[in-house]
Amino acid sequence: MASTVTATATPSDTFKCDQCLSGLHTCFICKLDDSNLVKCSYRDCGKYYHQACANTHPLTIYEDKKLHCPLHLCASCAKGDSKNEKAGVGKLFKCIRCPSAYHTGDFCIAAGSRIVSGCNIICGDHYHRDKKTASQHSHINVNWCFNCSLGGTLVCCETCPAAFHMECLKPEEKPSPDNVWFCNDCKYGVRPRYGDIVWVKLGSYRWWPSEICHPEHVPLNIQQKSHEIGEFAVHFLGSNDYNWVHRGRVFAFQDGDKGSKESQKHKNINKMYKLAIEQASEGYTQLTLIRENTDQQIAKICDSRPKRYKYIKSNLPIPPAKLGKVDVEEIQICDCKPEDHVLTTPAV
Ligand SMILES: [Zn+2]
Ligand SMILES: [Zn+2]
Ligand SMILES: [Zn+2]
Ligand SMILES: [Zn+2]
Ligand SMILES: [Zn+2]
Ligand SMILES: [Zn+2]
Ligand SMILES: [Zn+2]
């Protein structure tokens, strides 16, 4: 890790930190020191990476052999596509511990992230399980396939409840034998967000339709309950109950979700569950509309901006400009001399 710099004199223009003096920097992904790292080419970014580490991240961009690290794209908007224009527009929250960034505001940021100062955050991925509440929070996978809804032998995501049949995964998504497996959302940095309608499993209760709440919008007694980075408050729909949960027990509610079959024993709970499903469907429809609206507004901003410039190797006309034909003999030569101060126009 970086050592502390003690200022013994006012830094002059040529001030360099220990890392720059020794040429030994820390890779922002694997946290190992190395002298053979690539620096992000964004001004003021200052992050270094092993080429191999940077290559593992879907939002790393190489343009003209220059590295653009993932800290310059909103992971929620990009959804794993580094060419998504919207993802690079506007101000971003940047995690100080890993290369994750989200648009500022409450819209894109991963639920459970902590704002440290200004645009610096510790994102929700840096979750350390508290021993007291461990059993309620341990990561759990569903026992059906997210693609076909049937049971059987499933490939389980390491960080969220997602599970799939091997044969329901696309060839490029299949796990390699010796590796732990992550679903696309987990791989791409797409995390639960505030306002999301989700399924939540608390302890041994059944999966329950819920809404992820911004911490400022939950009752005071819930706000005051102890919680860790990476935990966020959910409102169990159809009830007045709230609790802090972690993304290991949360997955997105989809249009048309009906939930599990009702058991005959608990009439009251069945009633609440039915209400919860209704509220979740309504909430989902509303949320989809709001998000589509915002997406359109951002798309408008993207369209009105000039396209990013590209380096060209030699001077070439870029359409609609054309290369004109010039007959050298027809060009009239002026009478100016290099030492003249007043330029004359050529005689017609
Ligand atoms: Zn330095
Ligand atoms: Zn590395
Ligand atoms: Zn960078
Ligand atoms: Zn975003
Ligand atoms: Zn992070
Ligand atoms: Zn399946
Ligand atoms: Zn996952």
Tab-separated table of C-alpha atoms and ligand atoms in Angstrom:
chain	number	residue	atom	x	y	z
A	1	MET	CA	0.000	0.000	0.000
A	2	ALA	CA	1.037	3.616	-0.451
A	3	SER	CA	3.242	5.010	2.289
A	4	THR	CA	2.411	8.267	4.022
A	5	VAL	CA	4.124	11.372	2.706
A	6	THR	CA	5.548	13.682	5.353
A	7	ALA	CA	5.943	17.226	4.085
A	8	THR	CA	9.337	18.502	5.244
A	9	ALA	CA	9.421	21.393	2.792
A	10	THR	CA	6.952	23.190	0.580
A	11	PRO	CA	6.620	21.005	-2.503
A	12	SER	CA	8.172	22.725	-5.485
A	13	ASP	CA	6.980	22.184	-9.054
A	14	THR	CA	9.105	19.084	-9.254
A	15	PHE	CA	7.748	17.445	-6.110
A	16	LYS	CA	7.478	13.687	-6.474
A	17	CYS	CA	6.063	11.165	-4.027
A	18	ASP	CA	8.073	8.118	-2.931
A	19	GLN	CA	6.243	5.941	-5.444
A	20	CYS	CA	7.162	8.212	-8.335
A	21	LEU	CA	10.779	8.515	-7.151
A	22	SER	CA	11.237	4.751	-6.882
A	23	GLY	CA	9.094	3.989	-9.938
A	24	LEU	CA	7.332	1.374	-7.811
A	25	HIS	CA	3.551	1.813	-7.882
A	26	THR	CA	0.590	-0.134	-6.529
A	27	CYS	CA	-1.787	-1.900	-8.896
A	28	PHE	CA	-5.271	-0.558	-8.096
A	29	ILE	CA	-6.830	-3.971	-8.731
A	30	CYS	CA	-4.532	-6.548	-7.071
A	31	LYS	CA	-2.885	-4.045	-4.635
A	32	LEU	CA	0.615	-5.409	-5.317
A	33	ASP	CA	3.608	-3.094	-5.807
A	34	ASP	CA	5.403	-3.386	-9.102
A	35	SER	CA	7.633	-1.272	-11.302
A	36	ASN	CA	6.031	-2.675	-14.429
A	37	LEU	CA	2.589	-1.068	-14.315
A	38	VAL	CA	0.588	0.964	-16.810
A	39	LYS	CA	-0.683	4.382	-15.747
A	40	CYS	CA	-4.241	5.405	-16.586
A	41	SER	CA	-4.014	8.033	-19.305
A	42	TYR	CA	-6.752	10.226	-17.824
A	43	ARG	CA	-5.388	13.460	-16.414
A	44	ASP	CA	-5.653	13.560	-12.613
A	45	CYS	CA	-6.538	9.852	-12.371
A	46	GLY	CA	-3.122	8.703	-11.190
A	47	LYS	CA	-4.068	5.023	-10.896
A	48	TYR	CA	-1.672	2.292	-11.992
A	49	TYR	CA	-2.518	-1.219	-13.165
A	50	HIS	CA	-0.913	-4.455	-14.236
A	51	GLN	CA	-1.841	-4.863	-17.854
A	52	ALA	CA	-3.229	-8.317	-17.030
A	53	CYS	CA	-5.276	-7.010	-14.081
A	54	ALA	CA	-6.752	-4.174	-16.163
A	55	ASN	CA	-7.622	-6.655	-18.908
A	56	THR	CA	-9.811	-8.665	-16.536
A	57	HIS	CA	-12.145	-5.677	-16.106
A	58	PRO	CA	-14.878	-5.326	-18.760
A	59	LEU	CA	-14.811	-1.510	-18.552
A	60	THR	CA	-11.110	-1.052	-19.309
A	61	ILE	CA	-10.580	0.747	-22.616
A	62	TYR	CA	-7.464	0.799	-24.780
A	63	GLU	CA	-7.469	3.616	-27.273
A	64	ASP	CA	-4.384	4.366	-29.336
A	65	LYS	CA	-2.430	2.090	-26.981
A	66	LYS	CA	-3.475	4.247	-24.020
A	67	LEU	CA	-5.194	2.784	-20.990
A	68	HIS	CA	-8.461	4.320	-19.803
A	69	CYS	CA	-9.272	2.710	-16.484
A	70	PRO	CA	-12.834	1.709	-15.401
A	71	LEU	CA	-13.044	4.704	-13.020
A	72	HIS	CA	-14.255	6.902	-15.878
A	73	LEU	CA	-17.468	5.045	-16.699
A	74	CYS	CA	-20.622	4.561	-14.636
A	75	ALA	CA	-20.855	0.798	-14.074
A	76	SER	CA	-24.660	0.929	-13.671
A	77	CYS	CA	-25.129	2.667	-17.029
A	78	ALA	CA	-22.418	0.749	-18.923
A	79	LYS	CA	-23.719	-2.717	-17.906
A	80	GLY	CA	-20.410	-4.195	-19.040
A	81	ASP	CA	-20.286	-2.287	-22.347
A	82	SER	CA	-17.299	0.065	-22.338
A	83	LYS	CA	-18.607	1.759	-25.508
A	84	ASN	CA	-21.820	2.927	-23.828
A	85	GLU	CA	-21.742	6.700	-24.396
A	86	LYS	CA	-24.067	7.553	-21.546
A	87	ALA	CA	-21.744	5.872	-19.037
A	88	GLY	CA	-18.982	8.424	-19.593
A	89	VAL	CA	-21.125	11.576	-19.480
A	90	GLY	CA	-21.355	13.629	-16.286
A	91	LYS	CA	-19.803	13.553	-12.844
A	92	LEU	CA	-18.929	10.239	-11.228
A	93	PHE	CA	-18.589	8.895	-7.715
A	94	LYS	CA	-15.330	6.946	-7.584
A	95	CYS	CA	-14.519	4.166	-5.168
A	96	ILE	CA	-11.254	4.767	-3.315
A	97	ARG	CA	-10.630	1.025	-2.917
A	98	CYS	CA	-11.422	-0.461	-6.317
A	99	PRO	CA	-11.996	0.696	-9.901
A	100	SER	CA	-15.790	1.145	-9.567
A	101	ALA	CA	-17.538	4.375	-10.506
A	102	TYR	CA	-21.170	5.489	-10.578
A	103	HIS	CA	-22.909	8.690	-11.609
A	104	THR	CA	-23.264	11.117	-8.721
A	105	GLY	CA	-26.706	11.365	-7.127
A	106	ASP	CA	-28.883	8.509	-5.876
A	107	PHE	CA	-29.803	7.087	-9.248
A	108	CYS	CA	-26.809	4.973	-10.326
A	109	ILE	CA	-24.777	4.408	-7.156
A	110	ALA	CA	-24.653	0.860	-5.746
A	111	ALA	CA	-26.945	0.648	-2.719
A	112	GLY	CA	-24.908	0.400	0.476
A	113	SER	CA	-21.993	2.521	-0.779
A	114	ARG	CA	-20.634	5.106	1.636
A	115	ILE	CA	-19.764	8.635	0.515
A	116	VAL	CA	-16.416	9.521	2.076
A	117	SER	CA	-15.933	13.065	0.784
A	118	GLY	CA	-17.027	14.897	-2.348
A	119	CYS	CA	-17.083	12.316	-5.129
A	120	ASN	CA	-15.056	9.727	-3.200
A	121	ILE	CA	-16.954	6.669	-2.059
A	122	ILE	CA	-16.331	3.225	-0.634
A	123	CYS	CA	-18.538	1.113	-2.861
A	124	GLY	CA	-20.854	-1.590	-1.556
A	125	ASP	CA	-18.464	-4.356	-2.622
A	126	HIS	CA	-16.260	-3.751	0.430
A	127	TYR	CA	-18.567	-5.544	2.785
A	128	HIS	CA	-17.264	-7.277	5.876
A	129	ARG	CA	-19.713	-9.553	7.530
A	130	ASP	CA	-20.497	-8.710	11.126
A	131	LYS	CA	-20.329	-11.905	13.234
A	132	LYS	CA	-23.466	-11.058	15.239
A	133	THR	CA	-25.729	-10.953	12.222
A	134	ALA	CA	-23.775	-13.401	10.084
A	135	SER	CA	-26.433	-16.105	9.843
A	136	GLN	CA	-29.096	-13.694	8.567
A	137	HIS	CA	-26.709	-12.293	6.017
A	138	SER	CA	-24.740	-15.223	4.682
A	139	HIS	CA	-24.857	-15.334	0.908
A	140	ILE	CA	-27.536	-17.643	-0.441
A	141	ASN	CA	-28.351	-18.923	-3.928
A	142	VAL	CA	-31.809	-19.683	-5.277
A	143	ASN	CA	-32.586	-23.344	-6.020
A	144	TRP	CA	-34.035	-22.703	-9.464
A	145	CYS	CA	-32.515	-21.547	-12.739
A	146	PHE	CA	-32.736	-17.788	-13.488
A	147	ASN	CA	-33.195	-18.648	-17.154
A	148	CYS	CA	-35.787	-21.461	-17.226
A	149	SER	CA	-37.096	-21.412	-13.593
A	150	LEU	CA	-36.585	-25.181	-13.190
A	151	GLY	CA	-34.553	-26.911	-10.467
A	152	GLY	CA	-31.703	-29.399	-10.809
A	153	THR	CA	-27.926	-29.064	-10.769
A	154	LEU	CA	-27.090	-25.371	-10.942
A	155	VAL	CA	-24.069	-23.130	-11.434
A	156	CYS	CA	-24.192	-20.620	-8.567
A	157	CYS	CA	-22.967	-17.027	-8.560
A	158	GLU	CA	-20.393	-16.420	-5.850
A	159	THR	CA	-21.737	-13.014	-4.734
A	160	CYS	CA	-25.492	-12.852	-5.477
A	161	PRO	CA	-28.394	-15.351	-5.397
A	162	ALA	CA	-28.271	-16.013	-9.176
A	163	ALA	CA	-28.088	-19.645	-10.337
A	164	PHE	CA	-28.251	-21.238	-13.795
A	165	HIS	CA	-28.196	-24.650	-15.429
A	166	MET	CA	-24.895	-25.139	-17.199
A	167	GLU	CA	-26.854	-25.673	-20.430
A	168	CYS	CA	-28.808	-22.410	-19.900
A	169	LEU	CA	-25.600	-20.333	-20.009
A	170	LYS	CA	-24.131	-18.937	-23.219
A	171	PRO	CA	-20.792	-20.541	-24.180
A	172	GLU	CA	-18.810	-17.437	-23.136
A	173	GLU	CA	-20.563	-17.381	-19.751
A	174	LYS	CA	-19.762	-20.958	-18.753
A	175	PRO	CA	-17.394	-21.307	-15.777
A	176	SER	CA	-13.894	-22.646	-16.257
A	177	PRO	CA	-13.350	-25.744	-14.074
A	178	ASP	CA	-10.964	-24.242	-11.499
A	179	ASN	CA	-12.581	-20.811	-11.205
A	180	VAL	CA	-15.297	-19.436	-8.960
A	181	TRP	CA	-18.183	-18.186	-11.060
A	182	PHE	CA	-19.863	-14.770	-11.195
A	183	CYS	CA	-23.050	-13.913	-13.060
A	184	ASN	CA	-22.939	-11.120	-15.664
A	185	ASP	CA	-24.314	-8.427	-13.334
A	186	CYS	CA	-21.735	-9.239	-10.675
A	187	LYS	CA	-18.949	-9.343	-13.282
A	188	TYR	CA	-20.008	-6.030	-14.843
A	189	GLY	CA	-20.413	-4.098	-11.585
A	190	VAL	CA	-24.200	-3.836	-12.001
A	191	ARG	CA	-25.430	-3.655	-8.401
A	192	PRO	CA	-28.781	-3.229	-6.649
A	193	ARG	CA	-29.686	0.473	-6.578
A	194	TYR	CA	-31.921	2.696	-4.459
A	195	GLY	CA	-35.534	2.396	-5.599
A	196	ASP	CA	-35.035	-1.102	-7.075
A	197	ILE	CA	-37.869	-3.576	-6.584
A	198	VAL	CA	-36.243	-6.821	-5.481
A	199	TRP	CA	-36.757	-10.207	-3.870
A	200	VAL	CA	-35.150	-10.438	-0.431
A	201	LYS	CA	-34.619	-13.422	1.843
A	202	LEU	CA	-34.236	-12.578	5.505
A	203	GLY	CA	-33.071	-15.469	7.703
A	204	SER	CA	-35.157	-18.527	6.884
A	205	TYR	CA	-38.243	-16.573	5.778
A	206	ARG	CA	-39.394	-16.945	2.199
A	207	TRP	CA	-38.181	-14.667	-0.604
A	208	TRP	CA	-40.240	-11.500	-0.157
A	209	PRO	CA	-40.984	-8.652	-2.628
A	210	SER	CA	-39.236	-5.532	-1.305
A	211	GLU	CA	-38.061	-2.072	-2.219
A	212	ILE	CA	-34.501	-0.873	-1.659
A	213	CYS	CA	-34.691	2.399	0.276
A	214	HIS	CA	-32.245	5.257	0.465
A	215	PRO	CA	-31.062	5.417	4.092
A	216	GLU	CA	-32.535	8.915	4.416
A	217	HIS	CA	-35.991	7.612	3.529
A	218	VAL	CA	-36.348	4.915	6.181
A	219	PRO	CA	-37.796	5.375	9.682
A	220	LEU	CA	-35.366	6.766	12.253
A	221	ASN	CA	-35.257	3.584	14.356
A	222	ILE	CA	-34.118	1.661	11.257
A	223	GLN	CA	-31.552	4.322	10.332
A	224	GLN	CA	-30.039	3.982	13.787
A	225	LYS	CA	-29.653	0.197	13.630
A	226	SER	CA	-26.011	-0.730	13.152
A	227	HIS	CA	-25.048	-1.678	9.622
A	228	GLU	CA	-21.917	-2.165	7.557
A	229	ILE	CA	-20.699	-0.787	4.258
A	230	GLY	CA	-22.487	-2.824	1.583
A	231	GLU	CA	-25.687	-3.195	3.593
A	232	PHE	CA	-28.784	-1.283	2.561
A	233	ALA	CA	-32.279	-0.896	3.990
A	234	VAL	CA	-35.196	-2.666	2.349
A	235	HIS	CA	-38.912	-2.172	2.898
A	236	PHE	CA	-40.770	-5.486	2.899
A	237	LEU	CA	-43.749	-4.601	0.729
A	238	GLY	CA	-47.252	-5.303	2.032
A	239	SER	CA	-45.923	-4.682	5.566
A	240	ASN	CA	-44.385	-1.929	7.679
A	241	ASP	CA	-41.182	-3.879	8.173
A	242	TYR	CA	-37.708	-2.740	7.201
A	243	ASN	CA	-34.299	-4.310	7.602
A	244	TRP	CA	-30.678	-3.984	6.534
A	245	VAL	CA	-29.608	-6.581	3.994
A	246	HIS	CA	-26.693	-7.337	1.719
A	247	ARG	CA	-26.698	-8.092	-2.011
A	248	GLY	CA	-25.900	-11.744	-1.288
A	249	ARG	CA	-29.608	-12.110	-0.429
A	250	VAL	CA	-31.190	-9.820	-2.984
A	251	PHE	CA	-32.144	-10.220	-6.640
A	252	ALA	CA	-34.154	-8.131	-9.089
A	253	PHE	CA	-37.941	-8.408	-9.322
A	254	GLN	CA	-39.009	-8.983	-12.932
A	255	ASP	CA	-42.180	-8.021	-14.717
A	256	GLY	CA	-44.791	-10.730	-14.159
A	257	ASP	CA	-43.075	-12.338	-11.133
A	258	LYS	CA	-45.668	-14.210	-9.041
A	259	GLY	CA	-43.493	-15.757	-6.339
A	260	SER	CA	-43.791	-19.120	-4.639
A	261	LYS	CA	-47.048	-21.025	-4.131
A	262	GLU	CA	-48.955	-20.132	-0.982
A	263	SER	CA	-48.892	-22.538	1.899
A	264	GLN	CA	-52.287	-23.382	3.418
A	265	LYS	CA	-51.232	-22.768	7.020
A	266	HIS	CA	-50.690	-19.032	7.309
A	267	LYS	CA	-53.727	-17.161	5.998
A	268	ASN	CA	-52.573	-13.718	7.223
A	269	ILE	CA	-49.122	-14.061	5.766
A	270	ASN	CA	-50.621	-15.223	2.471
A	271	LYS	CA	-52.729	-12.066	2.376
A	272	MET	CA	-49.678	-9.881	3.032
A	273	TYR	CA	-47.713	-11.773	0.412
A	274	LYS	CA	-50.415	-11.199	-2.196
A	275	LEU	CA	-50.454	-7.485	-1.381
A	276	ALA	CA	-46.655	-7.390	-1.552
A	277	ILE	CA	-46.680	-8.914	-5.054
A	278	GLU	CA	-49.263	-6.341	-6.185
A	279	GLN	CA	-47.236	-3.447	-4.777
A	280	ALA	CA	-44.056	-4.837	-6.300
A	281	SER	CA	-45.648	-5.063	-9.772
A	282	GLU	CA	-46.905	-1.473	-9.507
A	283	GLY	CA	-43.569	-0.243	-8.175
A	284	TYR	CA	-41.723	-2.076	-10.931
A	285	THR	CA	-43.865	-0.453	-13.657
A	286	GLN	CA	-43.383	3.024	-12.164
A	287	LEU	CA	-39.654	2.567	-11.750
A	288	THR	CA	-39.271	1.350	-15.338
A	289	LEU	CA	-41.068	4.477	-16.597
A	290	ILE	CA	-38.931	6.826	-14.490
A	291	ARG	CA	-35.719	5.146	-15.614
A	292	GLU	CA	-36.711	5.165	-19.297
A	293	ASN	CA	-37.490	8.862	-18.998
A	294	THR	CA	-34.133	9.650	-17.433
A	295	ASP	CA	-32.334	7.496	-20.012
A	296	GLN	CA	-33.970	9.515	-22.802
A	297	GLN	CA	-32.898	12.792	-21.200
A	298	ILE	CA	-29.318	11.598	-20.876
A	299	ALA	CA	-29.388	10.285	-24.464
A	300	LYS	CA	-30.389	13.798	-25.601
A	301	ILE	CA	-27.403	15.296	-23.762
A	302	CYS	CA	-25.121	12.669	-25.367
A	303	ASP	CA	-26.431	13.468	-28.854
A	304	SER	CA	-25.894	17.205	-28.432
A	305	ARG	CA	-22.257	16.768	-27.434
A	306	PRO	CA	-19.524	16.738	-30.074
A	307	LYS	CA	-18.084	13.278	-30.645
A	308	ARG	CA	-14.804	12.426	-28.951
A	309	TYR	CA	-11.809	13.288	-31.137
A	310	LYS	CA	-9.711	10.526	-32.621
A	311	TYR	CA	-6.000	10.562	-33.314
A	312	ILE	CA	-5.146	10.221	-36.996
A	313	LYS	CA	-1.742	9.123	-38.199
A	314	SER	CA	-1.501	11.481	-41.194
A	315	ASN	CA	-3.591	14.389	-42.407
A	316	LEU	CA	-6.685	13.029	-44.047
A	317	PRO	CA	-9.953	14.742	-44.833
A	318	ILE	CA	-12.721	13.451	-42.547
A	319	PRO	CA	-16.100	13.479	-44.352
A	320	PRO	CA	-17.907	15.734	-45.202
A	321	ALA	CA	-14.586	17.552	-45.876
A	322	LYS	CA	-13.010	16.618	-49.232
A	323	LEU	CA	-9.505	16.779	-50.556
A	324	GLY	CA	-9.546	19.492	-53.246
A	325	LYS	CA	-7.504	19.224	-56.438
A	326	VAL	CA	-4.867	21.933	-56.815
A	327	ASP	CA	-3.017	22.715	-60.017
A	328	VAL	CA	0.358	23.981	-58.821
A	329	GLU	CA	1.006	25.955	-62.022
A	330	GLU	CA	-2.170	27.949	-61.536
A	331	ILE	CA	-1.298	29.150	-58.044
A	332	GLN	CA	-0.148	32.723	-58.226
A	333	ILE	CA	2.976	33.461	-56.293
A	334	CYS	CA	2.998	36.557	-54.126
A	335	ASP	CA	5.816	39.090	-53.874
A	336	CYS	CA	6.308	38.760	-50.125
A	337	LYS	CA	9.717	37.992	-48.689
A	338	PRO	CA	10.185	36.184	-45.404
A	339	GLU	CA	11.643	39.328	-43.781
A	340	ASP	CA	8.735	41.582	-44.874
A	341	HIS	CA	6.452	42.889	-42.164
A	342	VAL	CA	3.600	43.810	-44.478
A	343	LEU	CA	2.219	41.042	-46.645
A	344	THR	CA	1.098	41.854	-50.153
A	345	THR	CA	-1.639	40.093	-52.036
A	346	PRO	CA	-0.622	38.625	-55.366
A	347	ALA	CA	-1.255	40.805	-58.391
A	348	VAL	CA	-4.237	39.662	-60.415
B	1	ZN	ZN	3.753	10.321	-7.271
B	2	ZN	ZN	-2.502	-6.078	-10.506
B	3	ZN	ZN	-8.278	6.169	-14.572
B	4	ZN	ZN	-24.973	5.953	-14.413
B	5	ZN	ZN	-15.085	-0.391	-4.452
B	6	ZN	ZN	-32.176	-23.435	-16.815
B	7	ZN	ZN	-24.190	-12.565	-9.288
